[in-house]
PDB file of C-alpha atoms and ligand atoms in Angstrom:
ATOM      1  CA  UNK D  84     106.172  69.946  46.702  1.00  0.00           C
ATOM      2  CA  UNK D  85     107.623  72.409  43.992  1.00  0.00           C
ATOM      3  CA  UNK D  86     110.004  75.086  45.025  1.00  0.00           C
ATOM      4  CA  UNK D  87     107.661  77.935  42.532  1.00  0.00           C
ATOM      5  CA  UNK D  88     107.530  81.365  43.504  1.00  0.00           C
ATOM      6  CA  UNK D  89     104.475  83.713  44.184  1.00  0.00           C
ATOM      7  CA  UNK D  90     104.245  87.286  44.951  1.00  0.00           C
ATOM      8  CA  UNK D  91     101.131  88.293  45.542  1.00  0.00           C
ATOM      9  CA  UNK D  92     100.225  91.729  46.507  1.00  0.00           C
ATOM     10  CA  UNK D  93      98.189  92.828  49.262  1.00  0.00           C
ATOM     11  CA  UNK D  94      98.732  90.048  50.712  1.00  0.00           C
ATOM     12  CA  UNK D  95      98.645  91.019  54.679  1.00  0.00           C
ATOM     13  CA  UNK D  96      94.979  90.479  55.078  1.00  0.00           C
ATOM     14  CA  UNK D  97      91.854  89.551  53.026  1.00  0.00           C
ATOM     15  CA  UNK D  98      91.631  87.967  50.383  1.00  0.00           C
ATOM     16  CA  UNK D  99      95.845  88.454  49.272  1.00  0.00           C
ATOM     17  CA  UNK D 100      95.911  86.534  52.383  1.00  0.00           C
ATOM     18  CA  UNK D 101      93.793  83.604  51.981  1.00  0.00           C
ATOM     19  CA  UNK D 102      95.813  83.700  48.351  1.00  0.00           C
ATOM     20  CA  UNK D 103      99.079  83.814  50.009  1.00  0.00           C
ATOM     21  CA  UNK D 104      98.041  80.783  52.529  1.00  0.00           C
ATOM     22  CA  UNK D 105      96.627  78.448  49.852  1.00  0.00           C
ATOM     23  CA  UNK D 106      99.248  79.093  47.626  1.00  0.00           C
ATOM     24  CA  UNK D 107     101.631  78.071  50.570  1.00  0.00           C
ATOM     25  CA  UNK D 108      99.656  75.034  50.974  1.00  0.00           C
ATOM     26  CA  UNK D 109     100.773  73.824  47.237  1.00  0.00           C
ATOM     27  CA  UNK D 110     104.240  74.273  48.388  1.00  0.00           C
ATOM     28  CA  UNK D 111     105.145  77.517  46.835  1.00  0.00           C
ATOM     29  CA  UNK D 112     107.597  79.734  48.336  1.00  0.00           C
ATOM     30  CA  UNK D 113     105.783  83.634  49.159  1.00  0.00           C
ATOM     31  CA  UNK D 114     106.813  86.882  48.536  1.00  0.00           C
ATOM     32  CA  UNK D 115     103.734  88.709  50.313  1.00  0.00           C
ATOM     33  CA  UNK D 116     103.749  92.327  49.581  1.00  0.00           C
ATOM     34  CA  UNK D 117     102.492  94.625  52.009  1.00  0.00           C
ATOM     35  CA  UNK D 118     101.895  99.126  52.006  1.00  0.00           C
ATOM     36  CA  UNK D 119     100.398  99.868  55.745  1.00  0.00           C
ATOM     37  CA  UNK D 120     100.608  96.882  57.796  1.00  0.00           C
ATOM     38  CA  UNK D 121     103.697  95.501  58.083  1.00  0.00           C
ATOM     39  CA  UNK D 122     102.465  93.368  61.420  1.00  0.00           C
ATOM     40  CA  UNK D 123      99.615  91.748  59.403  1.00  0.00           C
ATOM     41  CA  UNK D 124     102.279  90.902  56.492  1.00  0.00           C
ATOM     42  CA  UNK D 125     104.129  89.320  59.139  1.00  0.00           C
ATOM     43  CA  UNK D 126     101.638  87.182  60.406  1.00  0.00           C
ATOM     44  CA  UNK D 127     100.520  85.872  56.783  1.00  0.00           C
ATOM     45  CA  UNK D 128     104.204  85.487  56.309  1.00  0.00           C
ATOM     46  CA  UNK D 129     104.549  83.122  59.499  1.00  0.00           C
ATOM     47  CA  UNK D 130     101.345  81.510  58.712  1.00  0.00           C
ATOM     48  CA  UNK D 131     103.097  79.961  55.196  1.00  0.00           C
ATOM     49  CA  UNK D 132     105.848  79.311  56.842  1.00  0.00           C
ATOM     50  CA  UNK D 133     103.901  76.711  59.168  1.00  0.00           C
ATOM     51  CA  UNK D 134     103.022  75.194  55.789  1.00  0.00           C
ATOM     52  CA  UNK D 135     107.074  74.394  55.393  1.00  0.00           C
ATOM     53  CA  UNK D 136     108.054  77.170  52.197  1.00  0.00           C
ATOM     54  CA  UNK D 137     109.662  80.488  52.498  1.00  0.00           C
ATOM     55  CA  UNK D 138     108.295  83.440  52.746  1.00  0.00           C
ATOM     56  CA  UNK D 139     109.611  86.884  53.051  1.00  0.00           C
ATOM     57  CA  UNK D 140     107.690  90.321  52.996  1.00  0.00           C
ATOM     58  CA  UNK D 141     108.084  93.721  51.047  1.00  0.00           C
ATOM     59  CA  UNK D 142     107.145  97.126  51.793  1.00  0.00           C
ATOM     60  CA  UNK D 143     105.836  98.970  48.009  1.00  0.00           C
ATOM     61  CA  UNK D 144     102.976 101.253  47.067  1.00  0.00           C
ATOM     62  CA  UNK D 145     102.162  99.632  43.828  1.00  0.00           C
ATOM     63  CA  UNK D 146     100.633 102.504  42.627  1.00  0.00           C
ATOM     64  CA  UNK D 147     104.524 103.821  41.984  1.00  0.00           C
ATOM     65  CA  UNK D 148     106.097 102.398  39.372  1.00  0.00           C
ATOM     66  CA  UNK D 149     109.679 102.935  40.500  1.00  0.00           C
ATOM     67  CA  UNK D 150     109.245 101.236  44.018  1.00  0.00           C
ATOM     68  CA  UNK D 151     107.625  98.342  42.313  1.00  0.00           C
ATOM     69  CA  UNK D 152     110.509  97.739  39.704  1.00  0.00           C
ATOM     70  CA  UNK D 153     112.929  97.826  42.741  1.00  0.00           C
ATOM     71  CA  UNK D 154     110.322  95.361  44.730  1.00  0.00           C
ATOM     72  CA  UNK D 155     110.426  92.874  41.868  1.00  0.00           C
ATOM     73  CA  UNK D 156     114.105  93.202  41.219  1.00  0.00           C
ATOM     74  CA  UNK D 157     114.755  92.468  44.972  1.00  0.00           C
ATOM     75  CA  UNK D 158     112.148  89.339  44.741  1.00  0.00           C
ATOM     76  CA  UNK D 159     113.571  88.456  41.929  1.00  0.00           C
ATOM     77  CA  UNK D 160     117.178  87.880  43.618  1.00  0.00           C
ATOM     78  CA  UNK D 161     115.782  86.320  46.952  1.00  0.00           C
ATOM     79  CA  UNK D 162     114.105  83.567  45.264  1.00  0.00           C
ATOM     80  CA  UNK D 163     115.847  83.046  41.714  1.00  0.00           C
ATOM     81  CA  UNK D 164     112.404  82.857  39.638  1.00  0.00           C
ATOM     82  CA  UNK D 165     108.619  84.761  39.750  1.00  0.00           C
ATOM     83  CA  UNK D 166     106.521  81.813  37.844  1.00  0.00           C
ATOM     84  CA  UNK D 167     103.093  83.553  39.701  1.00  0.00           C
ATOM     85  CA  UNK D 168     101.977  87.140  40.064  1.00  0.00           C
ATOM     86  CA  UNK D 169      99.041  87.653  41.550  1.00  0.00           C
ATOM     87  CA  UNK D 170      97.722  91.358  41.469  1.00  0.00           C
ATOM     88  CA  UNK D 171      95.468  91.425  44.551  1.00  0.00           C
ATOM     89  CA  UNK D 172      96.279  95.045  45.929  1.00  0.00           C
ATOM     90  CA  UNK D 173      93.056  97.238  45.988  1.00  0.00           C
ATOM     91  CA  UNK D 174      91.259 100.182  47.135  1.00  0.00           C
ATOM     92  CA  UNK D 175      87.838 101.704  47.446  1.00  0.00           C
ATOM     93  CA  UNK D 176      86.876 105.599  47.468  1.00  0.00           C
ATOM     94  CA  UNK D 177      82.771 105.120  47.224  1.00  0.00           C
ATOM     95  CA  UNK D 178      80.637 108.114  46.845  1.00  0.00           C
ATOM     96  CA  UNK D 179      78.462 109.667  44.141  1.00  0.00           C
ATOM     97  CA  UNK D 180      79.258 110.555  40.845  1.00  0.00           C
ATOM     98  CA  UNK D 181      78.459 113.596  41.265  1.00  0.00           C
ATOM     99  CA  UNK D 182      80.098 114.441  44.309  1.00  0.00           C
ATOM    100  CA  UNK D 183      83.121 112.085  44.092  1.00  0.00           C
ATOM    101  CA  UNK D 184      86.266 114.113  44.359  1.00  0.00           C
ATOM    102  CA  UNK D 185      89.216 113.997  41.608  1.00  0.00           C
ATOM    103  CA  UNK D 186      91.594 112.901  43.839  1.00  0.00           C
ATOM    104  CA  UNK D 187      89.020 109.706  44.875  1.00  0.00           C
ATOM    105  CA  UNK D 188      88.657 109.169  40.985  1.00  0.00           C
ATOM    106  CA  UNK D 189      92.705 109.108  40.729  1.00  0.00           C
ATOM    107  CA  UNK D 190      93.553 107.178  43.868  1.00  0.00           C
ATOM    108  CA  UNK D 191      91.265 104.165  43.179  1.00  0.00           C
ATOM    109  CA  UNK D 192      92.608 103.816  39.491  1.00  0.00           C
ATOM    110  CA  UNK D 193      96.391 104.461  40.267  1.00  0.00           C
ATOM    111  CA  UNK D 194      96.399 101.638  43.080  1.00  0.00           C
ATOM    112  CA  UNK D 195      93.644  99.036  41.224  1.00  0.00           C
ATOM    113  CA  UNK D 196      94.352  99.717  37.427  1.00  0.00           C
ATOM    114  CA  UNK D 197      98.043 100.941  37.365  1.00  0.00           C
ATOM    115  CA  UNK D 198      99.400  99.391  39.809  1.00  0.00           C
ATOM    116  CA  UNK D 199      98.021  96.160  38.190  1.00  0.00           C
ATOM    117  CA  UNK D 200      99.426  97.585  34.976  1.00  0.00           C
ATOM    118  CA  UNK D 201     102.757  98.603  37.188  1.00  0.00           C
ATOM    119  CA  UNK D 202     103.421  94.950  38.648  1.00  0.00           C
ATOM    120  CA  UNK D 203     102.721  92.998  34.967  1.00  0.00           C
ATOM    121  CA  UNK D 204     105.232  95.531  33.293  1.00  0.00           C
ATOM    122  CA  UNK D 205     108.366  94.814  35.513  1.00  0.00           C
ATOM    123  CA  UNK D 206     107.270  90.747  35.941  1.00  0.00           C
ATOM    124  CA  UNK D 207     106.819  89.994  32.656  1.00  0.00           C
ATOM    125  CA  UNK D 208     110.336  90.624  32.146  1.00  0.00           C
ATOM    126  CA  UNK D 209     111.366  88.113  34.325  1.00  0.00           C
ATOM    127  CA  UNK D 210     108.701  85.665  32.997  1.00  0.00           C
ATOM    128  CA  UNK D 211     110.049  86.240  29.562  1.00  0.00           C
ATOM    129  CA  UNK D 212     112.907  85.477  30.200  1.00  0.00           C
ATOM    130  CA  UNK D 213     111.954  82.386  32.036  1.00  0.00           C
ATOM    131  CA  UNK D 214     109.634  81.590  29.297  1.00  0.00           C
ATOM    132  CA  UNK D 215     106.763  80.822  32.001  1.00  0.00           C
ATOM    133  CA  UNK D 216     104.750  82.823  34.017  1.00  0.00           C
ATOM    134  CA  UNK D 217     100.904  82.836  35.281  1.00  0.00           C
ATOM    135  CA  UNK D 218      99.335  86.522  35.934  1.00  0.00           C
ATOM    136  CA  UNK D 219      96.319  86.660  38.010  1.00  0.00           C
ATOM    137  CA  UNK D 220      94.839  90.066  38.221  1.00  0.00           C
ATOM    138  CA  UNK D 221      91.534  90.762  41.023  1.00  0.00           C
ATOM    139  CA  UNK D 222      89.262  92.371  38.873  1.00  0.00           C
ATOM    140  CA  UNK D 223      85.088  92.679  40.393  1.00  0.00           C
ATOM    141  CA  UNK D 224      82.005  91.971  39.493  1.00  0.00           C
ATOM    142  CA  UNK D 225      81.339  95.386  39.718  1.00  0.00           C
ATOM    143  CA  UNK D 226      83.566  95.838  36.917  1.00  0.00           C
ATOM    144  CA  UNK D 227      81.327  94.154  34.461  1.00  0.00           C
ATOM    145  CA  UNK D 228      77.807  94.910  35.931  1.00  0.00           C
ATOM    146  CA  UNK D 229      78.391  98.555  37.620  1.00  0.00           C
ATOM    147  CA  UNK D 230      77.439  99.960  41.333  1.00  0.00           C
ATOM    148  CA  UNK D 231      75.709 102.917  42.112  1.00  0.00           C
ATOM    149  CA  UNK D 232      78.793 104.585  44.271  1.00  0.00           C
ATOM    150  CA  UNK D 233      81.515 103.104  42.505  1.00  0.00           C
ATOM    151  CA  UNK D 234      82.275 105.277  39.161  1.00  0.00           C
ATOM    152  CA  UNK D 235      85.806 105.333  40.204  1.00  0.00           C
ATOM    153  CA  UNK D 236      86.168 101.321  41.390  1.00  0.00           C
ATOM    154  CA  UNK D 237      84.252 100.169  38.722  1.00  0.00           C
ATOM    155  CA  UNK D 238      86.012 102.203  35.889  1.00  0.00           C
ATOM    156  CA  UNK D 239      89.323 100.772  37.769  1.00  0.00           C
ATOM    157  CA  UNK D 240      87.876  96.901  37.491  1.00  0.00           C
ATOM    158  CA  UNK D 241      86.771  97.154  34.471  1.00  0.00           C
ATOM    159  CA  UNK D 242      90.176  98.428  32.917  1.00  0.00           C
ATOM    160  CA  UNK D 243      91.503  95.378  34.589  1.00  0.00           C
ATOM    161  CA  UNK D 244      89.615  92.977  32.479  1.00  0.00           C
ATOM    162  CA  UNK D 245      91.361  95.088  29.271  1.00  0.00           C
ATOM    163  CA  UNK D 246      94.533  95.327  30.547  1.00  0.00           C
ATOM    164  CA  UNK D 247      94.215  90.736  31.420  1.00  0.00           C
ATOM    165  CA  UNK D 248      93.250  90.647  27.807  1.00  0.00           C
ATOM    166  CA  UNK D 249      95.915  92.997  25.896  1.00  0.00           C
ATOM    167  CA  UNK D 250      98.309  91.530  28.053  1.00  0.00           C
ATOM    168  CA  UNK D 251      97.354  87.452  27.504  1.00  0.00           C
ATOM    169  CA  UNK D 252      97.565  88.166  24.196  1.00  0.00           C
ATOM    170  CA  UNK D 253     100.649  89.787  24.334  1.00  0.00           C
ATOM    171  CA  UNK D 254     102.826  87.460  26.427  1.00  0.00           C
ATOM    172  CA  UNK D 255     101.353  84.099  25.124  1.00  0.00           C
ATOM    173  CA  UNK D 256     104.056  83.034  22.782  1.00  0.00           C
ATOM    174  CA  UNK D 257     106.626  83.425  25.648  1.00  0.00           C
ATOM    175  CA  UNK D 258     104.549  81.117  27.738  1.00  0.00           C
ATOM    176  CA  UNK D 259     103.058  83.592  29.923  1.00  0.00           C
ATOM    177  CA  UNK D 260      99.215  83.329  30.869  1.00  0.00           C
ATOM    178  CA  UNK D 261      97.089  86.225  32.100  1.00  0.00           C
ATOM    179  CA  UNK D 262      93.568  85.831  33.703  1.00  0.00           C
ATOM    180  CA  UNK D 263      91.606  87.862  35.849  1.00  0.00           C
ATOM    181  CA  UNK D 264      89.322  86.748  38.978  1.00  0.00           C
ATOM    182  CA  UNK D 265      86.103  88.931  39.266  1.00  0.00           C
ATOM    183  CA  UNK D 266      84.789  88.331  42.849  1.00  0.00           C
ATOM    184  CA  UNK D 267      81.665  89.162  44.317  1.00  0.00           C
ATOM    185  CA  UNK D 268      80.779  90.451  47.911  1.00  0.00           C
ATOM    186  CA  UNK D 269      83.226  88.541  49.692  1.00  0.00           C
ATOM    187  CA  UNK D 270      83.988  88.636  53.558  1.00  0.00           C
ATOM    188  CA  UNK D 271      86.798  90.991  54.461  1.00  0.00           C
ATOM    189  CA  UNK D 272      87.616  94.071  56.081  1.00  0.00           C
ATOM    190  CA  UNK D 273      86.635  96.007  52.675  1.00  0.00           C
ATOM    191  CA  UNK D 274      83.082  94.420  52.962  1.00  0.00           C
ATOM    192  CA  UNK D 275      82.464  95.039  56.390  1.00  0.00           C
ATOM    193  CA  UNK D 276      82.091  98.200  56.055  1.00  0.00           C
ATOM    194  CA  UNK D 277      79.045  97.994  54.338  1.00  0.00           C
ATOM    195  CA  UNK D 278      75.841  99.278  56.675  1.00  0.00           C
ATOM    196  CA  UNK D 279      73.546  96.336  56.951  1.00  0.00           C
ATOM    197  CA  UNK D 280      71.030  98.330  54.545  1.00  0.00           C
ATOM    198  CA  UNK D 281      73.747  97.460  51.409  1.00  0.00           C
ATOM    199  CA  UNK D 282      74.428  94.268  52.849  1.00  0.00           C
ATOM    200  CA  UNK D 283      71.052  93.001  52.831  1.00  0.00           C
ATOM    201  CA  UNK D 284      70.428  94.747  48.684  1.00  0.00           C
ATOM    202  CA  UNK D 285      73.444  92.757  48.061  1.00  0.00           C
ATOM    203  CA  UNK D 286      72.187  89.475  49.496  1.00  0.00           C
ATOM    204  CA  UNK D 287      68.805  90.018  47.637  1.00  0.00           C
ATOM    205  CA  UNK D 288      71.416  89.434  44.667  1.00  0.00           C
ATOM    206  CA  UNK D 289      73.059  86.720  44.870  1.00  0.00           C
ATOM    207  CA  UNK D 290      71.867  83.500  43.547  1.00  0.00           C
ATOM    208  CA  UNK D 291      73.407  81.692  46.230  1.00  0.00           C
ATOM    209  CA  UNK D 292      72.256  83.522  49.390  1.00  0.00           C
ATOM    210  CA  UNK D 293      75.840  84.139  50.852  1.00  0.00           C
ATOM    211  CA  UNK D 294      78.876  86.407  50.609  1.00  0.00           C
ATOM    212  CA  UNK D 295      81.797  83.945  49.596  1.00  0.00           C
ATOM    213  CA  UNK D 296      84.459  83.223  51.550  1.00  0.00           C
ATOM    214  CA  UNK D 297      88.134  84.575  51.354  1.00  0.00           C
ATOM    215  CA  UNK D 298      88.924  80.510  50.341  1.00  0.00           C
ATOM    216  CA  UNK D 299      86.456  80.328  47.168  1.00  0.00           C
ATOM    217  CA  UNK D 300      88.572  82.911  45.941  1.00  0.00           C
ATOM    218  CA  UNK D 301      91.879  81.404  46.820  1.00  0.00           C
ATOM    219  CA  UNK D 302      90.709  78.092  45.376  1.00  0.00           C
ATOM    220  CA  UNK D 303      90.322  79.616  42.092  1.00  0.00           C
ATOM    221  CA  UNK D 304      93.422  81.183  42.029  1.00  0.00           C
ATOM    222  CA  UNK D 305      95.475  78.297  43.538  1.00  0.00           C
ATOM    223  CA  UNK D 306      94.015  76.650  40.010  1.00  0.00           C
ATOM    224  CA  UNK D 307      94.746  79.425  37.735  1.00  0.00           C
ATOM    225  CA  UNK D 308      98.507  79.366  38.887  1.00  0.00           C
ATOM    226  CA  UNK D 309      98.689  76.017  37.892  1.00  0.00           C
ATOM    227  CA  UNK D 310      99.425  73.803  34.816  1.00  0.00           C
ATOM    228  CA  UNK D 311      95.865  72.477  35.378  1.00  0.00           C
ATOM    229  CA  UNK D 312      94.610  75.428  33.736  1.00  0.00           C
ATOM    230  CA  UNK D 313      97.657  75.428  30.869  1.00  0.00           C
ATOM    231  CA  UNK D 314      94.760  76.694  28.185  1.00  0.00           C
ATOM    232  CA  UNK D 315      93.564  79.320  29.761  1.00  0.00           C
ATOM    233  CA  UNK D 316      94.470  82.820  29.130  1.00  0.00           C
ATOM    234  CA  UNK D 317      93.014  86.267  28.757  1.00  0.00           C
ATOM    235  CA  UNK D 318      89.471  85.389  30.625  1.00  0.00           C
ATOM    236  CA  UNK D 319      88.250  86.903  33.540  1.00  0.00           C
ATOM    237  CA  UNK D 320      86.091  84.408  36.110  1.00  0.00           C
ATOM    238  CA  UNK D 321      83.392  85.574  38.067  1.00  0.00           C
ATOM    239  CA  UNK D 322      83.195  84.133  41.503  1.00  0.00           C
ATOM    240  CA  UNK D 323      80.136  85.753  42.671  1.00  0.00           C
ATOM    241  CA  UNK D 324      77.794  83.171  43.862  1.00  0.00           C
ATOM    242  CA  UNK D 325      76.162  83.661  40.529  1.00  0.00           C
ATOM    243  CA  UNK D 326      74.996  87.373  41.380  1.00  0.00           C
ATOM    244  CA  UNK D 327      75.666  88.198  37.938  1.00  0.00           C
ATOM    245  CA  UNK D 328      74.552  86.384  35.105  1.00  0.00           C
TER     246      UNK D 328
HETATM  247  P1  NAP C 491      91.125  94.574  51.965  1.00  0.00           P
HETATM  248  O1  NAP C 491      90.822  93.634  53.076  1.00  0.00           O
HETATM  249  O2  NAP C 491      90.691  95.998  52.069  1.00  0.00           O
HETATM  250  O3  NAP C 491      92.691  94.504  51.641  1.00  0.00           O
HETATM  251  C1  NAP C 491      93.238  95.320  50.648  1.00  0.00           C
HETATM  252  C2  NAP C 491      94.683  94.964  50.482  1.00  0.00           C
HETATM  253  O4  NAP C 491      95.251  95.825  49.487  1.00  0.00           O
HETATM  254  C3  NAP C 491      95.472  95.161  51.763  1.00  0.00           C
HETATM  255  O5  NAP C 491      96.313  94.048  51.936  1.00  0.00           O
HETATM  256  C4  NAP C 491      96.289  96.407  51.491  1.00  0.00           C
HETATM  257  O6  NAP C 491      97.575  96.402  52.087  1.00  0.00           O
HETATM  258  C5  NAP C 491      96.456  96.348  49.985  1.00  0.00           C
HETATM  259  N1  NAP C 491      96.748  97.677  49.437  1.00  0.00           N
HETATM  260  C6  NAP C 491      95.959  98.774  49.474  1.00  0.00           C
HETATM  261  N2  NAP C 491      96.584  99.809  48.899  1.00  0.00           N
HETATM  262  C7  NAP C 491      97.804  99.354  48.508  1.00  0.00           C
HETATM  263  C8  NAP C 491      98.908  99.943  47.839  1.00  0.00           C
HETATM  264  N3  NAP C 491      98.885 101.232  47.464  1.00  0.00           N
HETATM  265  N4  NAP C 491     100.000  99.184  47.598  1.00  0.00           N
HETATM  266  C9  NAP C 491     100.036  97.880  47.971  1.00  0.00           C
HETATM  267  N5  NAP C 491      99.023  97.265  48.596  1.00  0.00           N
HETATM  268  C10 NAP C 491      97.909  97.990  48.859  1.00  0.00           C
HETATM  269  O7  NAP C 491      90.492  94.058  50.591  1.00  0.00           O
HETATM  270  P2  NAP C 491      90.002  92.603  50.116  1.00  0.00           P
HETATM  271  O8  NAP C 491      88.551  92.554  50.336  1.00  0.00           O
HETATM  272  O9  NAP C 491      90.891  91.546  50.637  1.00  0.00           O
HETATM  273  O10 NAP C 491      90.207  92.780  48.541  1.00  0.00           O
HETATM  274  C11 NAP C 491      91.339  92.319  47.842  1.00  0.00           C
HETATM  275  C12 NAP C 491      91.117  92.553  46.358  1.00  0.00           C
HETATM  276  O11 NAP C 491      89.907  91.924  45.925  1.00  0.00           O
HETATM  277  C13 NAP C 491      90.966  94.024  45.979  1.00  0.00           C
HETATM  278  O12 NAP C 491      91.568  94.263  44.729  1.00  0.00           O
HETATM  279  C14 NAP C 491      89.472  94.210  45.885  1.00  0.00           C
HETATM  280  O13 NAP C 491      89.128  95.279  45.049  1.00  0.00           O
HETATM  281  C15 NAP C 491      89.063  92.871  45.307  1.00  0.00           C
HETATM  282  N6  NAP C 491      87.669  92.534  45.544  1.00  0.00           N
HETATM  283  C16 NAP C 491      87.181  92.418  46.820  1.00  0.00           C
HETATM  284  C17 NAP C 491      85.848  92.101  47.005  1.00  0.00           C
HETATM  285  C18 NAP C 491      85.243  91.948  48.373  1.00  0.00           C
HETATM  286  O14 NAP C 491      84.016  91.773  48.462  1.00  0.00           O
HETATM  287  N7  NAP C 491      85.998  91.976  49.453  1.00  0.00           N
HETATM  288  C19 NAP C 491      85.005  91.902  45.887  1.00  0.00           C
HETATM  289  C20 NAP C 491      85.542  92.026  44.620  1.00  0.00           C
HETATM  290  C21 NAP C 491      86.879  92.337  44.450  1.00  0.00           C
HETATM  291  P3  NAP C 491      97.965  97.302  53.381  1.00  0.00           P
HETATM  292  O15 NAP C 491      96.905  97.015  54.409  1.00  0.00           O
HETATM  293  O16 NAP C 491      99.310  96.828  53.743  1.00  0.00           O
HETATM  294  O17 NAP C 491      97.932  98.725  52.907  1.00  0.00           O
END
């Protein structure tokens, strides 16, 4: 087992929580960031405890840069090291274009794009220091192909897969990797709300005639953390079912 530390954010349900729980498998020890619901952090936070490693949750919008410094700083003293970020935190504000409101637009890039951009700034720090680090940033396929409905989340997803790239570059001499996971339609709470008329143009989609599951996304991350995937940096991996090709 190795004593490495993860904080992943968003990690109370979905898909941050299927992270959270596979990373806990591999023996690392959790910090599981949470905004709203502090009873679901819990609950992930017990669940990786069953697997034997600590775990211990923190409240933080990471859409505001100050909180997240302070979460980091306290993470940082719990557990002694950060040697895996994953940026899992995300929003959606669908509508159209031409009827999406400002603040919609601005929400959905301040929690998915800068609050990516917010956790890497005050981590890599700490990774720099420790000369080690993986970054693992939840981009979409929507950031690469587009969705009618999704200016704002797409724009957001997109800037993602810049930000992994300026950033791998970046922090590669100090040992630090940064890669980006570009999911699909997977099943969580975010994709249930999709009326069965979206759900069944998505299926018509995918190559492999199912949404994916919260662990094919936790699988790939679980490898990107580790030192089996030492040279890679900067690329962002579509897990989509092959939906887009
Ligand atoms: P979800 O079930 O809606 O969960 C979203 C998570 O983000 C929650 O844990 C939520 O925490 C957290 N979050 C929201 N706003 C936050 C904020 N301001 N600060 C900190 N945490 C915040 O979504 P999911 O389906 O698991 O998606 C997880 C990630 O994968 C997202 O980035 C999403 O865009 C991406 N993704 C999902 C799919 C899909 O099909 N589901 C496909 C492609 C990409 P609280 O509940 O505590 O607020």
């Amino acid at each position: 087992m190795n004593a490495k530390t993860a904080l992943v954010t968003g990690a109370g349900r979905g898909i941050g929580r299927g992270i959270a729980l596979a990373l806990a498998k591999e023996g690392y020890q959790l910090a599981i960031n949470y905004n709203g619901s502090e009873e679901a952090a819990k609950e992930t936070a017990a669940l990786c405890e069953q697997q034997g490693v600590k775990a211990r949750i923190y409240r933080c919008n990471v859409a505001d840069h100050a909180a997240v410094e302070a979460m980091i700083q306290e993470v940082w003293k719990e557990f002694g090291s950060i040697d895996v970020l994953v940026n899992n935190s995300g929003i959606t504000r669908d509508g159209l274009l031409l009827r999406m409101k400002e603040e919609d637009f601005d929400q959905v890039i301040d929690v998915n794009l800068k609050g990516t951009y917010n956790c890497i700034r005050h981590v890599a720090r700490i990774m720099m220091k420790q000369r080690h680090g993986s970054i693992i940033n939840m981009s979409s396929v929507v950031g690469i192909a587009g969705n009618i409905g999704q200016v704002n989340y797409a724009a957001s997803k997109a800037g993602i897969i810049g930000l992994t790239k300026a950033s791998a570059k970046e922090l590669a001499s100090r040992g630090i990797r940064v890669n980006a996971i570009a999911p699909g339609f997977v099943e969580t709470e975010m994709t249930d709300a999709l009326s069965e008329e979206a759900r069944a143009a998505a299926m018509g989609l995918i190559a492999l005639k199912r949404f994916a599951s919260v662990e094919d996304i936790a699988n790939l991350a679980v490898f990107l953390a580790s030192e089996k995937s030492s040279y890679i940096t900067g690329q962002t991996i579509q897990v989509d079912g092959g939906m887009a090709m």
